[in-house]
Coordinates of C-alpha atoms in Angstrom, one line a residue:
X18 CA 83.5 83.6 109.5
X19 CA 82.6 87.2 109.1
X20 CA 79.9 88.4 106.6
X21 CA 81.0 90.5 103.8
X22 CA 79.5 93.7 105.3
X23 CA 82.0 92.7 108.5
X24 CA 84.8 92.3 106.7
X25 CA 84.4 95.9 104.7
X26 CA 84.3 97.4 108.0
X27 CA 87.2 95.9 109.6
X28 CA 88.9 96.7 105.9
X29 CA 88.2 100.6 105.7
X30 CA 89.1 100.7 109.3
X31 CA 92.4 99.8 108.7
X32 CA 93.1 102.1 105.7
X33 CA 91.5 105.1 107.5
X34 CA 94.3 104.3 110.1
X35 CA 96.7 104.6 107.7
X36 CA 95.6 106.6 105.3
X37 CA 96.9 109.6 106.3
X38 CA 100.3 108.3 106.3
X39 CA 99.8 107.0 102.7
X40 CA 98.7 110.1 100.9
X41 CA 101.2 112.4 103.3
X42 CA 104.4 111.7 100.9
X43 CA 102.7 112.4 97.7
X44 CA 101.3 115.7 99.0
X45 CA 104.8 116.2 100.6
X46 CA 106.4 115.4 97.4
X47 CA 104.5 116.8 94.5
X48 CA 104.3 120.6 96.8
X49 CA 108.3 120.4 97.1
X50 CA 108.6 119.6 93.1
X51 CA 105.7 122.4 92.6
X52 CA 103.6 119.8 90.9
X53 CA 99.9 120.7 89.1
X54 CA 96.9 119.7 90.9
X55 CA 96.9 117.9 87.7
X56 CA 100.1 115.6 88.4
X57 CA 98.9 115.9 92.8
X58 CA 96.3 114.3 92.1
X59 CA 97.3 111.3 90.2
X60 CA 100.4 111.1 92.7
X61 CA 97.7 110.5 95.4
X62 CA 95.2 107.8 93.0
X63 CA 98.2 106.1 92.2
X64 CA 99.5 105.9 95.3
X65 CA 96.8 104.1 96.8
X66 CA 96.4 102.2 93.8
X67 CA 99.3 101.0 94.6
X68 CA 99.0 100.9 97.7
X69 CA 96.1 98.4 97.5
X70 CA 98.7 95.7 95.3
X71 CA 101.4 95.9 96.8
X72 CA 99.1 94.9 100.0
X73 CA 97.0 91.9 98.3
X74 CA 100.5 90.5 96.9
X75 CA 101.7 90.5 100.5
X76 CA 98.4 88.2 101.7
X77 CA 97.9 86.0 99.1
X78 CA 101.7 84.9 99.0
X79 CA 102.9 82.0 96.5
X80 CA 106.2 79.7 97.2
X81 CA 108.5 82.5 97.0
X82 CA 106.5 86.4 97.7
X83 CA 104.0 87.5 100.5
X84 CA 104.8 86.9 103.9
X85 CA 101.0 85.8 104.6
X86 CA 101.2 88.1 107.7
X87 CA 97.9 91.1 107.9
X88 CA 100.2 93.1 107.3
X89 CA 99.7 96.7 105.2
X90 CA 101.7 97.8 102.7
X91 CA 102.0 102.0 102.2
X92 CA 104.8 104.5 100.8
X93 CA 108.0 104.9 103.2
X94 CA 108.4 108.6 104.5
X95 CA 112.4 107.7 104.5
X96 CA 111.8 107.9 100.3
X97 CA 111.0 111.4 100.7
X98 CA 113.7 113.2 101.4
X99 CA 116.0 111.8 98.3
X100 CA 112.8 111.5 96.3
X101 CA 113.0 115.3 95.8
X102 CA 116.5 115.6 95.9
X103 CA 117.2 113.2 93.1
X104 CA 114.2 114.7 91.1
X105 CA 115.4 118.3 92.1
X106 CA 119.1 118.0 91.0
X107 CA 117.3 115.8 87.6
X108 CA 114.1 115.0 87.0
X109 CA 111.4 112.7 87.8
X110 CA 111.9 109.7 85.5
X111 CA 115.4 109.0 87.1
X112 CA 113.7 109.3 90.5
X113 CA 111.7 107.0 89.1
X114 CA 114.4 104.6 87.2
X115 CA 116.0 104.6 91.0
X116 CA 112.8 103.2 92.3
X117 CA 112.5 100.1 90.1
X118 CA 116.0 99.2 90.4
X119 CA 116.3 99.1 94.3
X120 CA 113.3 97.2 93.8
X121 CA 115.1 94.2 92.1
X122 CA 117.8 94.8 94.8
X123 CA 115.5 94.1 97.3
X124 CA 114.2 91.0 95.9
X125 CA 117.1 89.8 95.3
X126 CA 119.4 90.8 98.6
X127 CA 116.0 89.5 100.8
X128 CA 117.1 85.7 101.2
X129 CA 121.0 87.1 102.1
X130 CA 118.9 89.5 104.5
X131 CA 117.1 86.6 106.1
X132 CA 120.2 84.5 106.7
X133 CA 120.8 88.2 109.7
X134 CA 117.5 87.2 111.4
X135 CA 119.5 85.0 114.1
X136 CA 120.3 88.3 115.6
X137 CA 117.2 89.7 116.6
X138 CA 117.0 87.1 120.2
X139 CA 114.0 87.8 122.2
X140 CA 115.3 91.0 124.0
X141 CA 116.3 92.8 120.3
X142 CA 112.6 91.8 119.0
X143 CA 110.9 93.1 122.5
X144 CA 113.1 96.8 122.1
X145 CA 112.3 97.0 118.4
X146 CA 108.7 97.0 118.9
X147 CA 108.5 99.2 121.7
X148 CA 110.7 101.6 119.5
X149 CA 108.1 101.3 117.0
X150 CA 105.1 102.0 118.9
X151 CA 106.8 105.0 121.0
X152 CA 108.3 106.3 118.0
X153 CA 105.1 106.9 116.4
X154 CA 103.4 108.6 119.6
X155 CA 104.7 112.3 118.4
X156 CA 103.4 111.6 114.7
X157 CA 100.0 110.7 117.1
X158 CA 100.9 114.4 120.2
X159 CA 101.6 116.3 116.1
X160 CA 98.0 115.3 115.0
X161 CA 95.8 115.8 118.1
X162 CA 97.2 119.1 117.9
X163 CA 95.9 119.6 114.8
X164 CA 99.1 118.9 112.5
X165 CA 102.4 120.1 111.9
X166 CA 102.4 123.6 110.3
X167 CA 98.8 124.2 110.5
X168 CA 97.3 127.3 111.7
X169 CA 95.1 126.1 114.3
X170 CA 98.5 124.1 115.6
X171 CA 97.5 123.2 119.8
X172 CA 94.2 125.5 119.6
X173 CA 91.8 124.0 122.2
X174 CA 88.8 122.8 119.8
X175 CA 91.8 120.1 118.6
X176 CA 92.5 118.9 121.9
X177 CA 88.7 118.3 122.6
X178 CA 88.2 116.6 119.3
X179 CA 90.9 114.5 120.0
X180 CA 89.6 113.9 123.6
X181 CA 86.4 113.2 122.0
X182 CA 87.5 110.6 119.3
X183 CA 89.8 108.9 122.6
X184 CA 87.2 108.6 124.9
X185 CA 84.7 107.2 122.3
X186 CA 86.8 104.6 121.3
X187 CA 87.3 103.4 124.8
X188 CA 84.1 103.6 125.6
X189 CA 83.1 101.1 122.7
X190 CA 86.0 99.1 124.4
X191 CA 84.5 99.0 127.3
X192 CA 80.8 98.6 126.8
X193 CA 80.5 97.3 123.5
X194 CA 80.9 93.8 122.6
X195 CA 81.6 91.3 119.3
X196 CA 82.1 93.4 115.9
X197 CA 81.1 96.6 117.5
X198 CA 83.9 96.2 119.6
X199 CA 86.4 95.4 116.9
X200 CA 85.5 98.5 114.8
X201 CA 85.5 100.7 118.3
X202 CA 88.2 102.8 116.0
X203 CA 85.8 103.4 112.9
X204 CA 83.3 104.4 115.4
X205 CA 85.1 106.8 116.9
X206 CA 86.8 108.5 114.1
X207 CA 83.5 109.1 112.8
X208 CA 82.0 110.1 116.1
X209 CA 85.0 112.9 116.2
X210 CA 84.1 113.9 112.2
X211 CA 80.1 114.6 113.1
X212 CA 81.5 116.6 116.0
X213 CA 84.1 118.5 114.0
X214 CA 81.2 119.0 111.5
X215 CA 78.9 120.7 114.3
X216 CA 82.2 123.1 115.2
X217 CA 82.5 124.5 110.8
X218 CA 86.1 122.2 111.2
X219 CA 84.9 119.3 108.1
X220 CA 85.1 120.6 104.1
X221 CA 83.9 118.7 101.6
X222 CA 85.5 121.3 98.8
X223 CA 88.4 118.5 97.7
X224 CA 85.4 115.8 97.3
X225 CA 83.9 118.6 94.7
X226 CA 86.5 118.8 92.5
X227 CA 87.9 115.8 92.7
X228 CA 87.4 113.8 89.7
X229 CA 85.5 110.1 89.2
X230 CA 88.0 107.9 87.5
X231 CA 91.9 108.2 87.9
X232 CA 93.7 105.2 85.9
X233 CA 96.9 104.7 87.1
X234 CA 99.3 104.7 84.4
X235 CA 102.6 103.5 83.9
X236 CA 105.1 106.0 83.1
X237 CA 103.1 109.4 83.7
X238 CA 106.4 111.0 84.2
X239 CA 108.0 109.6 81.3
X240 CA 110.2 106.7 80.6
X241 CA 112.9 105.9 83.6
X242 CA 116.0 106.9 83.5
X243 CA 119.0 106.2 85.4
X244 CA 121.6 108.0 87.0
X245 CA 124.6 105.2 89.4
X246 CA 124.3 107.6 92.5
X247 CA 120.0 107.8 92.8
X248 CA 120.0 104.4 92.2
X249 CA 122.7 103.8 95.2
X250 CA 120.7 106.8 97.6
X251 CA 117.3 104.8 97.0
X252 CA 119.3 101.0 97.3
X253 CA 120.2 102.8 101.3
X254 CA 116.4 104.0 101.1
X255 CA 115.3 100.1 100.7
X256 CA 117.7 98.8 103.0
X257 CA 116.5 100.6 105.7
X258 CA 112.9 100.3 105.1
X259 CA 113.7 96.6 105.5
X260 CA 115.3 97.1 108.7
X261 CA 112.0 98.4 109.7
X262 CA 109.7 95.9 108.1
X263 CA 111.6 93.7 110.3
X264 CA 110.5 95.3 113.0
X265 CA 106.8 95.5 111.9
X266 CA 106.5 91.6 111.2
X267 CA 107.7 90.8 114.6
X268 CA 105.5 93.1 115.9
X269 CA 102.7 92.0 114.0
X270 CA 103.6 88.4 115.3
X271 CA 103.3 89.1 118.7
X272 CA 99.9 90.8 118.1
X273 CA 98.4 87.9 116.3
X274 CA 100.2 85.2 118.3
X275 CA 102.1 83.3 115.6
X276 CA 105.4 82.2 115.7
X277 CA 107.1 84.9 112.7
X278 CA 109.2 82.0 110.7
X279 CA 112.7 83.1 108.5
X280 CA 111.4 82.4 105.6
X281 CA 107.8 84.5 106.4
X282 CA 110.3 87.6 106.6
X283 CA 112.0 86.4 104.2
X284 CA 109.2 86.2 101.2
X285 CA 107.6 89.6 102.9
X286 CA 110.6 91.3 102.1
X287 CA 110.5 89.8 98.1
X288 CA 106.8 91.3 97.7
X289 CA 107.4 94.0 98.9
X290 CA 111.2 94.5 96.5
X291 CA 107.8 93.5 93.8
X292 CA 105.5 96.2 95.4
X293 CA 108.3 99.0 95.1
X294 CA 109.2 98.0 91.7
X295 CA 105.3 98.4 90.7
X296 CA 105.4 101.5 92.3
X297 CA 108.7 102.8 90.6
X298 CA 106.5 101.5 86.9
X299 CA 102.9 103.8 88.0
X300 CA 105.3 106.4 89.1
X301 CA 104.4 106.2 92.8
X302 CA 106.7 105.4 95.6
X303 CA 108.6 103.3 97.3
X304 CA 107.0 100.1 99.8
X305 CA 106.5 98.9 103.2
X306 CA 104.8 97.7 105.5
X307 CA 102.9 100.1 108.0
X308 CA 103.5 99.9 111.6
X309 CA 100.6 102.8 111.9
X310 CA 97.8 99.5 111.3
X311 CA 99.8 96.5 114.0
X312 CA 98.5 99.2 116.8
X313 CA 95.0 98.3 115.3
X314 CA 95.5 94.0 115.4
X315 CA 96.4 94.8 118.7
X316 CA 93.6 96.9 120.3
X317 CA 90.5 95.1 117.6
X318 CA 91.9 91.1 118.4
X319 CA 91.0 90.4 114.7
X320 CA 93.7 88.4 113.8
X321 CA 92.1 87.9 109.8
X322 CA 94.2 88.1 107.2
X323 CA 90.6 88.2 105.1
X324 CA 90.3 92.1 106.5
X325 CA 93.9 92.6 105.5
X326 CA 92.6 91.6 101.7
X327 CA 89.8 93.8 102.0
X328 CA 91.9 96.3 103.3
X329 CA 94.1 96.3 99.8
X330 CA 90.4 96.0 97.7
X331 CA 89.1 98.9 99.1
X332 CA 92.7 100.6 98.7
X333 CA 92.9 100.1 94.7
X334 CA 89.0 101.2 94.4
X335 CA 90.2 104.3 96.2
X336 CA 92.9 105.0 93.6
X337 CA 90.4 104.0 90.5
X338 CA 88.1 107.0 92.3
X339 CA 89.3 109.7 93.5
X340 CA 86.0 111.4 94.5
X341 CA 85.9 108.8 97.1
X342 CA 89.5 108.5 98.4
X343 CA 88.6 112.9 98.7
X344 CA 86.1 111.9 100.9
X345 CA 87.9 110.4 103.4
X346 CA 90.5 113.0 103.7
X347 CA 87.7 115.5 105.3
X348 CA 88.8 114.0 108.5
X349 CA 89.9 116.8 110.5
X350 CA 94.1 115.7 112.3
X351 CA 92.9 116.0 115.5
X352 CA 90.0 113.6 115.3
X353 CA 92.7 111.4 113.3
X354 CA 95.6 111.7 116.2
X355 CA 93.0 110.5 118.7
X356 CA 92.5 107.7 117.4
X357 CA 96.3 107.4 117.2
X358 CA 97.0 107.6 120.3
X359 CA 95.3 104.2 121.8
X360 CA 96.8 102.6 118.5
X361 CA 100.1 103.3 119.0
X362 CA 100.6 102.7 122.2
X363 CA 98.9 99.2 122.3
X364 CA 102.3 99.0 119.9
X365 CA 104.3 100.0 122.4
X366 CA 102.4 98.1 124.8
X367 CA 103.0 94.7 122.8
X368 CA 106.9 95.5 122.8
X369 CA 106.7 95.7 126.8
X370 CA 104.8 92.6 126.7
X371 CA 107.9 90.9 124.8
X372 CA 110.4 92.2 127.1
X373 CA 108.5 91.1 130.1
X374 CA 109.5 87.2 129.1
X375 CA 113.1 88.6 128.8
X376 CA 115.2 88.7 131.8
X377 CA 115.8 92.1 132.5
X378 CA 117.9 91.3 136.2
X379 CA 120.6 89.9 133.6
X380 CA 123.1 93.1 133.0
X381 CA 123.0 92.6 129.4
X382 CA 119.8 92.5 128.5
X383 CA 118.8 95.8 130.3
X384 CA 121.7 97.1 129.0
X385 CA 120.3 96.5 125.5
X386 CA 116.3 97.3 126.1
X387 CA 117.5 100.7 127.8
X388 CA 120.0 102.0 125.4
X389 CA 118.4 100.9 122.2
X390 CA 114.9 102.2 123.2
X391 CA 116.7 105.3 124.6
X392 CA 118.2 105.8 120.8
X393 CA 115.3 105.4 119.1
X394 CA 113.3 107.7 120.9
X395 CA 115.5 110.3 120.4
X396 CA 116.5 109.9 117.3
X397 CA 112.6 109.9 116.5
X398 CA 111.9 112.6 118.4
X399 CA 115.1 115.0 117.6
X400 CA 116.0 114.2 114.1
X401 CA 117.5 117.2 113.3
X402 CA 120.6 115.9 115.8
X403 CA 122.0 113.9 112.5
X404 CA 122.0 116.9 109.9
X405 CA 125.5 118.1 109.9
X406 CA 126.4 114.1 108.9
X407 CA 126.6 113.1 105.3
X408 CA 123.5 112.3 103.6
X409 CA 123.2 108.1 104.1
X410 CA 124.1 108.1 107.7
X411 CA 121.5 111.2 108.4
X412 CA 119.3 108.6 106.4
X413 CA 120.2 106.2 108.3
X414 CA 120.0 107.5 111.8
X415 CA 117.2 110.2 111.8
X416 CA 114.9 107.0 111.2
X417 CA 114.0 105.9 115.1
X418 CA 112.7 102.6 114.6
X419 CA 116.2 101.7 112.5
X420 CA 118.4 103.6 114.7
X421 CA 117.1 101.9 117.5
X422 CA 117.3 98.2 115.6
X423 CA 120.6 99.0 115.0
X424 CA 121.5 100.0 118.5
X425 CA 120.0 96.6 120.0
X426 CA 121.9 94.6 117.0
X427 CA 125.4 95.4 117.8
X428 CA 124.6 95.6 121.7
X429 CA 123.6 91.9 121.3
X430 CA 126.0 91.1 119.3
X431 CA 129.1 92.7 121.9
X432 CA 127.2 92.0 124.8
X433 CA 126.5 88.3 124.6
X434 CA 129.8 87.4 123.1
X435 CA 131.3 85.6 125.5
X436 CA 128.2 83.9 126.7
X437 CA 127.7 82.9 123.3
X438 CA 124.1 84.0 123.1
X439 CA 123.9 84.9 120.0
X440 CA 120.9 83.2 118.0
X441 CA 120.2 80.4 120.3
X442 CA 117.1 78.9 119.5
X443 CA 116.0 79.6 122.9
X444 CA 115.9 83.3 122.3
X445 CA 114.9 83.6 118.8
X446 CA 116.0 82.9 114.7
X447 CA 118.1 79.6 115.4
X448 CA 117.6 77.7 112.4
X449 CA 114.6 77.4 109.5
X450 CA 113.0 74.9 111.6
X451 CA 112.9 77.2 114.9
X452 CA 111.9 80.5 113.6
X453 CA 111.2 83.6 115.8
X454 CA 110.1 82.7 119.3
X455 CA 108.3 85.7 120.8
X456 CA 108.9 84.5 124.1
X457 CA 111.7 83.5 126.3
X458 CA 110.7 79.2 126.4

């Protein structure tokens, strides 16, 4: 049984793992829409608050809502472009009206989507989890270099900071035991930030400027307005997120050595639908399962849901106390990048572990894994290749996880149809009693 102090430390470590991604979306959207500093501050605070509530809904679980898996929810990057486009052509109230209705769609569509999970046999599952890890690597390396678009991108000091952080995490994992080993990423982030402070790269001005208290207000940007085109756009965004979240659930199942049942995924997606509706009400964002934290679970081997519960509570507090939230932003991008290398690499390694249980000497399995991973990684590394396509197709294909997943599912249907292997119990979702077996019997 973990003490309160250990639960807090482990939960805070998870918050740090996803924090950069969590606040990046409100910063990008707010900047693109030229919001005032006060409005930007509200967006970040409301986002953190809703992230925490959404995570708690996912963890607690009821008969119809919540996967009860150690999954953290965060705002999806897939929604950034559509929200900016909708708000630019109309207003933010229309964007949030679309988010609310798209959340209702996710809640209602989750059971139907669950019936399609038989198309996720082991070879598809392993390929998707591998794609999740590999598609995140470019994000890690951008941070290692200082963050895309930063004035010191690629400077030796950034590379040194990332290396120091990575080495500290590896040394703690190698030499420490028990609790210290389980918070190796947190120790690495702290050590990297201390070194960065000595190099004059840590600035506390944002902390001094942040307010002490901020309460999320329903309909901060006005009462929701509705446009059919905006609603359809956000529904497409959330269908993409449903596919992405499915991959995350499967990856978490592998990380905690647990069979993921079809009902868990359906309940998890219903919970995400509720979280999306909350995002619209509090003028935050659509939410999806965050893949960043899967690697942390794999690395630390801490599988307790109580840790994620603590992380959700911490995010709620950070959303209410912007000054504390601002304190976490002083960590340089390069330090975060050093930690991301090991976390995201762990996700990719988990996917490879799943694929190791598949007979890749069989031509159909080899082609499914090879093509889906190549397409997924290619989309993640070079998303601009789809810029000339219609907006809905671009939205789907520029997400490496989604394009790779679609490739794996389609190839599985086409290549295994003659052998009658689709949906067999030994491979994946063969019925409500079997669930998803992340292994080959």
